[in-house]
mmCIF file of C-alpha atoms in Angstrom:
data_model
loop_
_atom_site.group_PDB
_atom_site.id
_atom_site.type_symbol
_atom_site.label_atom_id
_atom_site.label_comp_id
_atom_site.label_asym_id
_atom_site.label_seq_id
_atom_site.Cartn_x
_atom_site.Cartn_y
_atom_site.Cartn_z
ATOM 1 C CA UNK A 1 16.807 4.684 -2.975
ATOM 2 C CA UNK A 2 16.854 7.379 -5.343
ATOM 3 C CA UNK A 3 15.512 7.286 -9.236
ATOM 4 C CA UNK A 4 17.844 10.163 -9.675
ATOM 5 C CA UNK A 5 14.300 11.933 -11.566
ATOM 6 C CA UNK A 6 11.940 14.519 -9.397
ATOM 7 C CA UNK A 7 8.515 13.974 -10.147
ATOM 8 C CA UNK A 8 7.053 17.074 -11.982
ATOM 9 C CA UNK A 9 6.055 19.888 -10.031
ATOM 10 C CA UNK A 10 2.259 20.302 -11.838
ATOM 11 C CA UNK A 11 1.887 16.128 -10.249
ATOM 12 C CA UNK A 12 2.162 17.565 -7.013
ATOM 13 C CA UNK A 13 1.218 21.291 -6.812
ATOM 14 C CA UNK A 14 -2.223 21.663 -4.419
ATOM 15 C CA UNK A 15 -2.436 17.868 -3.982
ATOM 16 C CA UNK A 16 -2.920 17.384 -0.116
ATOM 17 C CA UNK A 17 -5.344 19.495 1.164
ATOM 18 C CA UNK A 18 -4.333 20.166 5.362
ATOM 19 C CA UNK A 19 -6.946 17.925 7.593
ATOM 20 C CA UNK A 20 -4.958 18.706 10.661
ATOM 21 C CA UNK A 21 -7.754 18.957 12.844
ATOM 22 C CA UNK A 22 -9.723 15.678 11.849
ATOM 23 C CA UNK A 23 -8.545 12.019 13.037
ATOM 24 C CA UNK A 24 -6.640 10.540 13.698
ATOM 25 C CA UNK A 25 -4.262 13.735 13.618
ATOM 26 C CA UNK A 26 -7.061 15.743 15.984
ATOM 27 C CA UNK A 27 -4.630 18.845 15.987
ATOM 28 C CA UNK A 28 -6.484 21.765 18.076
ATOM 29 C CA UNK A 29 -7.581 24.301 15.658
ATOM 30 C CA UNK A 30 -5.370 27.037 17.029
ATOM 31 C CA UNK A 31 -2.307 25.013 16.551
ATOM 32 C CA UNK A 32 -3.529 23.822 12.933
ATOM 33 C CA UNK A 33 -3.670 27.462 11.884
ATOM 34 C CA UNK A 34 -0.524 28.418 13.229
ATOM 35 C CA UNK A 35 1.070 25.348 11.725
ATOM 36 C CA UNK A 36 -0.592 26.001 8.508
ATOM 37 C CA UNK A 37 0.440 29.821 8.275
ATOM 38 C CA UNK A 38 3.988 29.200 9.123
ATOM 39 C CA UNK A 39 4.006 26.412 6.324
ATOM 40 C CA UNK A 40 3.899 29.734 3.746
ATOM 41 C CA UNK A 41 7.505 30.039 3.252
ATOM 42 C CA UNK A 42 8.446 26.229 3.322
ATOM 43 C CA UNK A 43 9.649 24.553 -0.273
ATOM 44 C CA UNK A 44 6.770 22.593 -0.534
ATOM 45 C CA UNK A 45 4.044 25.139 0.298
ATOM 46 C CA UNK A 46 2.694 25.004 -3.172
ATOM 47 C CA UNK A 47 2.318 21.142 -2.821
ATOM 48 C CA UNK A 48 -0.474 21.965 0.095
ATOM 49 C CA UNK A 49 -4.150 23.519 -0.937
ATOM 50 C CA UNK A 50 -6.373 24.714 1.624
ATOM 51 C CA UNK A 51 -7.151 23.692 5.776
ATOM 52 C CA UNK A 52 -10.096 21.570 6.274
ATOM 53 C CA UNK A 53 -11.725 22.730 8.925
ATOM 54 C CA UNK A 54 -15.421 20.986 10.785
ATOM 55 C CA UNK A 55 -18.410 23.131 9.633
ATOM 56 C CA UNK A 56 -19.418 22.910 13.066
ATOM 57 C CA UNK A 57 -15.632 24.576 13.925
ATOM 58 C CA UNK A 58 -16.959 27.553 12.444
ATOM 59 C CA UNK A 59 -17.546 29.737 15.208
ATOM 60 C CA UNK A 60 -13.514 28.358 16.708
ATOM 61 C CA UNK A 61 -12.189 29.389 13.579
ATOM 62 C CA UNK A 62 -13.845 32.971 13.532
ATOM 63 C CA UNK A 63 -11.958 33.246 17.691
ATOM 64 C CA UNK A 64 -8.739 31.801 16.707
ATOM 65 C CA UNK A 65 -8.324 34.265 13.450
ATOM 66 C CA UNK A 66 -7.649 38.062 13.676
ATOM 67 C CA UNK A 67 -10.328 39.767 12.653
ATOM 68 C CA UNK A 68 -8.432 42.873 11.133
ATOM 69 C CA UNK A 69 -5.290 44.348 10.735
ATOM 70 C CA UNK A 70 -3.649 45.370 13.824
ATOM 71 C CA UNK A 71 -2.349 49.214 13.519
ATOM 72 C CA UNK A 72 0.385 50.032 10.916
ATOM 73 C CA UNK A 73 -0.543 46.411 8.965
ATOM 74 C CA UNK A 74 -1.822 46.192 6.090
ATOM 75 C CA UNK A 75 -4.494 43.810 5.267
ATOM 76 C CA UNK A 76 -3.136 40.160 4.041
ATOM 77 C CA UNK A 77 0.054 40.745 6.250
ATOM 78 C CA UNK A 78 0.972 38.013 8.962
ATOM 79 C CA UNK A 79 -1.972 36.612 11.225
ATOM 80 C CA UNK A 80 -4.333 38.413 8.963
ATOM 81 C CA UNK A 81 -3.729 37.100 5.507
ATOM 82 C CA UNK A 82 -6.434 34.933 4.181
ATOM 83 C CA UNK A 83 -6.518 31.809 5.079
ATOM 84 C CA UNK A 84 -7.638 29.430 1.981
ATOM 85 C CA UNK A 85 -10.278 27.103 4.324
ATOM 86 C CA UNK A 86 -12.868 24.546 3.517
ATOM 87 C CA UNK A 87 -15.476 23.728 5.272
ATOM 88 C CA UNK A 88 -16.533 19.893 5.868
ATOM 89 C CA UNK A 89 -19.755 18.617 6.751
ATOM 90 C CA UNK A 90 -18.577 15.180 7.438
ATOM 91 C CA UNK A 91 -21.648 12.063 7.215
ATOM 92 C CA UNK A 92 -23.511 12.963 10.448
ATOM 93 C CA UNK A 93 -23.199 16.589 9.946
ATOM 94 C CA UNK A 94 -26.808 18.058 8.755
ATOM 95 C CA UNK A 95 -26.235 20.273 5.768
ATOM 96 C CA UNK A 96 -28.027 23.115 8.043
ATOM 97 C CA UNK A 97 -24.430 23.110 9.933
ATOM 98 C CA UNK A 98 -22.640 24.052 6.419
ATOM 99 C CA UNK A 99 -25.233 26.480 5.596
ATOM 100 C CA UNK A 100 -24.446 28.075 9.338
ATOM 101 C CA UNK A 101 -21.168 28.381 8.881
ATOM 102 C CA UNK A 102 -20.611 29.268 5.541
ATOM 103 C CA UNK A 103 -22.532 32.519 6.694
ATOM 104 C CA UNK A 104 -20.544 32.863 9.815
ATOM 105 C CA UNK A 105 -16.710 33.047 7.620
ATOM 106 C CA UNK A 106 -18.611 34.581 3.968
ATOM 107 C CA UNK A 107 -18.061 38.117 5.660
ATOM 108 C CA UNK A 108 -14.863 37.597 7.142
ATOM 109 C CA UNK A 109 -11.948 39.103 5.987
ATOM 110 C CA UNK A 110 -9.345 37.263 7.119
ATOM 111 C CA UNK A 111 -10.624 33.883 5.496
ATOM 112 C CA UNK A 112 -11.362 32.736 1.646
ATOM 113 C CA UNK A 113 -14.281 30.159 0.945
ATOM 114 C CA UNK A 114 -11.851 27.932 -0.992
ATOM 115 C CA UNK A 115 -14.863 25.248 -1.151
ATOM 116 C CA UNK A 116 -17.284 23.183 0.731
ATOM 117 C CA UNK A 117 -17.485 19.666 1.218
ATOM 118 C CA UNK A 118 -20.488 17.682 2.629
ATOM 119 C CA UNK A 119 -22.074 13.833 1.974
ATOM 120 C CA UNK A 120 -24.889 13.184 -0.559
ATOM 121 C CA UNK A 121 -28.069 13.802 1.226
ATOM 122 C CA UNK A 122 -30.908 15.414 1.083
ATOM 123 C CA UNK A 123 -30.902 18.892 0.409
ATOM 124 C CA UNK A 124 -26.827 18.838 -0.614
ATOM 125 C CA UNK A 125 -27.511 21.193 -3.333
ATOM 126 C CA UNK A 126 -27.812 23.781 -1.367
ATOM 127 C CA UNK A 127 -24.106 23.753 -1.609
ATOM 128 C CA UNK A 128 -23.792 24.927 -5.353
ATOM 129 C CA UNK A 129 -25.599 28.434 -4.171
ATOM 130 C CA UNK A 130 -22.394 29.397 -3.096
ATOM 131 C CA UNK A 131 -20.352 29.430 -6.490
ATOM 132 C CA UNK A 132 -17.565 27.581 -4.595
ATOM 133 C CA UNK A 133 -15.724 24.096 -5.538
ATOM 134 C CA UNK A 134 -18.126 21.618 -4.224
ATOM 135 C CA UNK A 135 -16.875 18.078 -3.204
ATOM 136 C CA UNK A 136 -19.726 15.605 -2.684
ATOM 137 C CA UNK A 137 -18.841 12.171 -0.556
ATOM 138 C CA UNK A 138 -20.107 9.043 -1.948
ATOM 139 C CA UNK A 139 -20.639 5.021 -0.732
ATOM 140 C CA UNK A 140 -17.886 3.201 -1.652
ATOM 141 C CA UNK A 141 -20.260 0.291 -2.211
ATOM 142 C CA UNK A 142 -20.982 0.843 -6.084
ATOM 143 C CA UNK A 143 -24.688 -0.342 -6.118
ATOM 144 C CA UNK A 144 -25.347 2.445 -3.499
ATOM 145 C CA UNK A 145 -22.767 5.106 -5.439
ATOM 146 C CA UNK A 146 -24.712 5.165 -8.402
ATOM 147 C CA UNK A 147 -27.783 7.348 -7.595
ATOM 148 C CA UNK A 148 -25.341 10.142 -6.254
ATOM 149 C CA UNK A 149 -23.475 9.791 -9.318
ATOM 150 C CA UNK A 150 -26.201 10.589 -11.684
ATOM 151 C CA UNK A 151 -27.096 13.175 -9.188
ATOM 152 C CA UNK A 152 -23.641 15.133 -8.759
ATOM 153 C CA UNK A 153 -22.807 14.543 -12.591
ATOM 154 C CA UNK A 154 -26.121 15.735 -13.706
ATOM 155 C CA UNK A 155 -25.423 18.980 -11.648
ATOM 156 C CA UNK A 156 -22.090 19.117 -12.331
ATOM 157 C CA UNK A 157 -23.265 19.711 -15.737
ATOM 158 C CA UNK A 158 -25.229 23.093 -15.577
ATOM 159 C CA UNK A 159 -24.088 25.551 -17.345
ATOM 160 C CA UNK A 160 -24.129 27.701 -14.078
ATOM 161 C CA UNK A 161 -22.731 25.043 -11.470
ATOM 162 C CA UNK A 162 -19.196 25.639 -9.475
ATOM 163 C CA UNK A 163 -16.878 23.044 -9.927
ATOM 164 C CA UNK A 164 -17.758 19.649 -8.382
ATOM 165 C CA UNK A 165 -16.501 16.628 -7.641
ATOM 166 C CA UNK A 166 -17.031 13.129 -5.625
ATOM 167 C CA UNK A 167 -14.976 12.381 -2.614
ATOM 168 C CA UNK A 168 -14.250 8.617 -1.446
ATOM 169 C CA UNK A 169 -13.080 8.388 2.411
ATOM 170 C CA UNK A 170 -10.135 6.034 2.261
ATOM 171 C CA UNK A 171 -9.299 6.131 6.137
ATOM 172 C CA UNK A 172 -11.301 3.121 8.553
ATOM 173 C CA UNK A 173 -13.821 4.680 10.686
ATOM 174 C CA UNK A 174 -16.874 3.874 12.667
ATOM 175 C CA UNK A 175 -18.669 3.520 9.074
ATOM 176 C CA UNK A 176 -16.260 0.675 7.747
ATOM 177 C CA UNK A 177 -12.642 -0.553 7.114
ATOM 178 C CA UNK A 178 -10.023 1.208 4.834
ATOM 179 C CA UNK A 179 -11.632 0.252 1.490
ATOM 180 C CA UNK A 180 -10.104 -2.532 -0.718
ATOM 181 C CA UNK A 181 -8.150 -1.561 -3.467
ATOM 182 C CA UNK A 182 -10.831 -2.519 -5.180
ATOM 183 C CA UNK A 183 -13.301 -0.512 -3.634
ATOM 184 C CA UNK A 184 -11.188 2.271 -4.271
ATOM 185 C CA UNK A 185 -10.488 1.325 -7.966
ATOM 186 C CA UNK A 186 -14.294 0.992 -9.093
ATOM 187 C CA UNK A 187 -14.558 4.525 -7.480
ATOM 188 C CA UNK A 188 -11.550 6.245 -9.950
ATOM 189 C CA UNK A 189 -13.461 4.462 -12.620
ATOM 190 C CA UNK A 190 -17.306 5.351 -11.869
ATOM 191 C CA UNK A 191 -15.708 8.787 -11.612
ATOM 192 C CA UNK A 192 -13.818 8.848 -14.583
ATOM 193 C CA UNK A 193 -17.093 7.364 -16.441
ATOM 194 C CA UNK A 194 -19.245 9.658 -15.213
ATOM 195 C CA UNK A 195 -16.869 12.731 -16.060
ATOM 196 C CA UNK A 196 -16.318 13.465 -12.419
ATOM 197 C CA UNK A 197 -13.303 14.720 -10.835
ATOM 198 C CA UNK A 198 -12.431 13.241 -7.835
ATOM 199 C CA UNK A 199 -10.834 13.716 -4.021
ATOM 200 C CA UNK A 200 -9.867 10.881 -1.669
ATOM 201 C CA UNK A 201 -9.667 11.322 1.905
ATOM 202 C CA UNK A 202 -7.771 10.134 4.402
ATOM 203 C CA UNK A 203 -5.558 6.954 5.709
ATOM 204 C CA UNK A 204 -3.213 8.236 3.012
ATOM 205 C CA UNK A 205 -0.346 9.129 5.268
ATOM 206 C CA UNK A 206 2.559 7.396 3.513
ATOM 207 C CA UNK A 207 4.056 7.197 -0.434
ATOM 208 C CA UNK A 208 3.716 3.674 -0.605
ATOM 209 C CA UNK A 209 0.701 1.061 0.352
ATOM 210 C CA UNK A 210 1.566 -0.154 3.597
ATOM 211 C CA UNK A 211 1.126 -2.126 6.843
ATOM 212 C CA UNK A 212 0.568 0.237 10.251
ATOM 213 C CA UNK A 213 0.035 -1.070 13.672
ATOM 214 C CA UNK A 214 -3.488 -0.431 14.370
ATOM 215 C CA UNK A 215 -5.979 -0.769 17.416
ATOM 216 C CA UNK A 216 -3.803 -3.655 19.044
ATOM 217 C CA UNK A 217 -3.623 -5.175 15.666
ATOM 218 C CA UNK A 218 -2.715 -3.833 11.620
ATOM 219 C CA UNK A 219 -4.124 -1.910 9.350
ATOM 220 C CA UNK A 220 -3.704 -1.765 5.465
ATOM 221 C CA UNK A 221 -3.187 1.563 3.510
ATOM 222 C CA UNK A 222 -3.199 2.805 0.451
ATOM 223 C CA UNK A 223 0.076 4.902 -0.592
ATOM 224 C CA UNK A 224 -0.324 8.643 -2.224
ATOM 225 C CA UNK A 225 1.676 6.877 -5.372
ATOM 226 C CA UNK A 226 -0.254 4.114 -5.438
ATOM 227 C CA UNK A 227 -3.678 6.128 -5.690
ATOM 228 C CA UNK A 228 -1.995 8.477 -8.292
ATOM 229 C CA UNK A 229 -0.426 5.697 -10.290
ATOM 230 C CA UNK A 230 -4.067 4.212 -10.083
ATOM 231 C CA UNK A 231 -5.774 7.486 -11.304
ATOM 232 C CA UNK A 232 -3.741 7.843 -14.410
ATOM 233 C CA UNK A 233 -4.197 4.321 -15.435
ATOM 234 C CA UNK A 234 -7.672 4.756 -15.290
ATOM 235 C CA UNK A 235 -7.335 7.616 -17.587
ATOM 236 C CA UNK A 236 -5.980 6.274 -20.199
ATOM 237 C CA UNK A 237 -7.598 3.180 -20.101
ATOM 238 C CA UNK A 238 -5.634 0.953 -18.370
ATOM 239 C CA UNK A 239 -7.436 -2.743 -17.958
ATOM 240 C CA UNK A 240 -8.878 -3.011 -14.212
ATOM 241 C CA UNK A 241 -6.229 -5.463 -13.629
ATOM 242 C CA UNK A 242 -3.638 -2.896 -14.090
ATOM 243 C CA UNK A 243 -5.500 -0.401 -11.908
ATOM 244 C CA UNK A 244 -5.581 -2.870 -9.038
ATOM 245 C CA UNK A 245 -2.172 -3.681 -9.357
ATOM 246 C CA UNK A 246 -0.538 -0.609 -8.990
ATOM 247 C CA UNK A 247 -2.918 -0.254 -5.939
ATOM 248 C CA UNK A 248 -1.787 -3.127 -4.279
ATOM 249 C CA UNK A 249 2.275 -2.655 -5.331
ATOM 250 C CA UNK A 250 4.124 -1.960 -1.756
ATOM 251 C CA UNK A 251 8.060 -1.734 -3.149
ATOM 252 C CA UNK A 252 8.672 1.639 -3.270
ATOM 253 C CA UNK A 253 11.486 1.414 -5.528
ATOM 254 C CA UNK A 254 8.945 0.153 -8.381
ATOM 255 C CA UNK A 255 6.169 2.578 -7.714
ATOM 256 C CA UNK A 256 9.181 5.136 -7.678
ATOM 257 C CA UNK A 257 10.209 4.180 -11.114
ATOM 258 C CA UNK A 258 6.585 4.160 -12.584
ATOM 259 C CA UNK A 259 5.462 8.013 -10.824
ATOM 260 C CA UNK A 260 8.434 9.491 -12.739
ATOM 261 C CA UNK A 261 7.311 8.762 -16.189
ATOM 262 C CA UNK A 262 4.487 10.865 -14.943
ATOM 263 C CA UNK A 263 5.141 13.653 -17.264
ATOM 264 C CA UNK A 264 3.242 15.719 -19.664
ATOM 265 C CA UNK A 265 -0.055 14.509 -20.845
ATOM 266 C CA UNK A 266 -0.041 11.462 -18.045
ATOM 267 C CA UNK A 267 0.766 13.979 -15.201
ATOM 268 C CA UNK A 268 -2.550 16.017 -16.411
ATOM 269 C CA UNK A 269 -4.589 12.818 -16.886
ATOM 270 C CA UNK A 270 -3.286 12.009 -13.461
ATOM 271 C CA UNK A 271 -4.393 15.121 -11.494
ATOM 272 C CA UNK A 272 -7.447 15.659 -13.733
ATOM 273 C CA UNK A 273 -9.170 13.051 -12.074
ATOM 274 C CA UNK A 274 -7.388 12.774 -8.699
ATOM 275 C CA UNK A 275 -7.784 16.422 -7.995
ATOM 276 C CA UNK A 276 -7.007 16.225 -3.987
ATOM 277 C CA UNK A 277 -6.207 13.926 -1.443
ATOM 278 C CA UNK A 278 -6.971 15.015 2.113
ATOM 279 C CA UNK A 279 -4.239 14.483 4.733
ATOM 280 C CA UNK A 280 -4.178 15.226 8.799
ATOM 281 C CA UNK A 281 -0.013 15.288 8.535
ATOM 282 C CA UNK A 282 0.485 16.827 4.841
ATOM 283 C CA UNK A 283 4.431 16.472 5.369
ATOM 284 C CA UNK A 284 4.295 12.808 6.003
ATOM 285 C CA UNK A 285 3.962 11.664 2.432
ATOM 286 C CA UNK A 286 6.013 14.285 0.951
ATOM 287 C CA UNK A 287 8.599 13.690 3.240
ATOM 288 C CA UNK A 288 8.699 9.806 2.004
ATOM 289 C CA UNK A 289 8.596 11.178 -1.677
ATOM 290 C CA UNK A 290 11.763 13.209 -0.603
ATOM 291 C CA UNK A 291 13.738 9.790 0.490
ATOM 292 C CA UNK A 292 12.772 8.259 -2.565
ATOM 293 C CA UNK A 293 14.188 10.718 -4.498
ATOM 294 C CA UNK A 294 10.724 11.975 -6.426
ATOM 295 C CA UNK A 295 11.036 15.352 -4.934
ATOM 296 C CA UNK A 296 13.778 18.046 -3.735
ATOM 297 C CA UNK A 297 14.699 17.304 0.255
ATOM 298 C CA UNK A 298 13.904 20.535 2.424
ATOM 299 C CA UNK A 299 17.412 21.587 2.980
ATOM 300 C CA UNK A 300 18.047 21.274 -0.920
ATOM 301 C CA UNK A 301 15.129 23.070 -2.030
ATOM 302 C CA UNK A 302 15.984 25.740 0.835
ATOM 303 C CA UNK A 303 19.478 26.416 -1.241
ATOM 304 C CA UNK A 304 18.001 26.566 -4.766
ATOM 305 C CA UNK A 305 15.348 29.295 -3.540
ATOM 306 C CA UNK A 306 16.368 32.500 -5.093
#
């Protein structure tokens, strides 16, 4: 089905950040570099920010890269360009890991600090030392949220502090289920109230809220429209009821229609609180967009390319 209207580029531009390397996508690290250096060229490069890579990958990264230009190159050409990379210090990583590696790659000229991301614990503002986008996981239970809300915002808010926002992990893992649309609702809104950007993270593999086969039984997931949908409402007020609705809608077709009155002011309101979504196979939902007729299909973008 197509609406016969592209959703607008500013929607989509830097939305899925590349978490090739962490489940359930577990791409080796050489591979996710190659993969995400060839992506340069392709039509929907500027829909992709940077590759997430495991502070404690540090050290892989630093073997896998070039470390300078190879005779007659300049520097930025081919396998030494910069590679955009943040590093992620996921809930059982100590923030002594980040610290390591952010002072392993700092020096390194074939790779740019596009931003850290670690849990709220102790000692996680060591992270705004760096001047780099900061993203800050939170609970998704909201009685345990709030402290680390007041914390993060009240940061957020010095005149000195990198940008920061909250990140809610919307994949299952050994820590929980996939969190109810609910859950993930009441997170939009805390972080909308509390004047928070936000980033979601991943189990968001597909357009549309769906049904996957799942450890010998199914899985629910929430749908990249759905959560952008979702994060617009809350923006401009929508009641909660709304918010959960969209979150729960699973016809693509309808969530199709809705995403491409996304223009303008809602597109903004959309992306200025859903910032990034984090992604181990970044073409997956983009590819889905494509069939529903929100965005250009490869081949057709590949002819209008001057």
């Amino acid at each position: 089905m197509s609406t016969g209207t592209t959703l607008p580029r500013a929607l989509l531009t830097d939305l899925l950040d590349d978490a090739a390397v962490f489940p359930p996508g577990s791409a080796p690290l050489p591979r996710a570099v190659a993969e995400y250096r060839d992506r340069v060229r392709h039509p929907w490069a500027d829909l992709v920010g940077p590759l997430l890579v495991p502070a404690t990958a540090s050290a892989e990264l630093l073997a896998v890269l070039a470390p300078e230009p190879p005779p007659g190159q300049q520097a930025g050409e081919g396998p030494t360009a910069r590679l955009p990379v943040v590093l992620v210090a996921r809930p059982d990583t100590p923030v002594s890991a980040l610290v390591e590696a952010v002072a392993r790659l700092w020096p390194v000229p074939t790779v740019r600090l596009a931003g850290v991301e670690l849990s709220h614990q102790a000692g996680w503002q060591q992270a705004l030392d760096w001047g780099v986008p900061v993203a800050v996981e939170v609970d998704r239970a909201p009685e345990a949220r709030q402290p680390a809300l007041a914390a993060v915002a009240a940061a957020a808010a010095a005149e000195d502090s990198p940008p920061v926002r909250i990140k809610l992990r919307t994949q299952s893992s050994p820590a929980g289920p996939v969190p109810t649309g609910e859950q993930v609702a009441g997170f939009l809104t805390d972080a909308h109230a509390a004047g928070l950007p936000a980033k979601l993270t991943g189990g968001l593999h597909h357009a549309v809220a769906t049904t996957v086969p799942a450890d010998g039984g199914t899985e629910d997931q929430h749908g990249l429209l759905n959560v952008l949908l979702a994060a617009e409402r809350v923006r401009s007020g929508a009641p909660a009821e709304q918010v959960l609705a969209v979150l729960a809608e699973r016809h693509g077709e309808t969530l199709a229609g809705q995403a491409a009155g996304l223009t303008g002011d809602r597109a903004r309101a959309a992306r200025t609180l859903l910032t990034a979504v984090g992604c181990c196979g970044v073409l997956d939902p983009l590819t889905e967009l494509a069939d529903l007729g929100l965005l250009p299909a490869v081949e057709t973008a590949r002819q209008e390319d001057p």
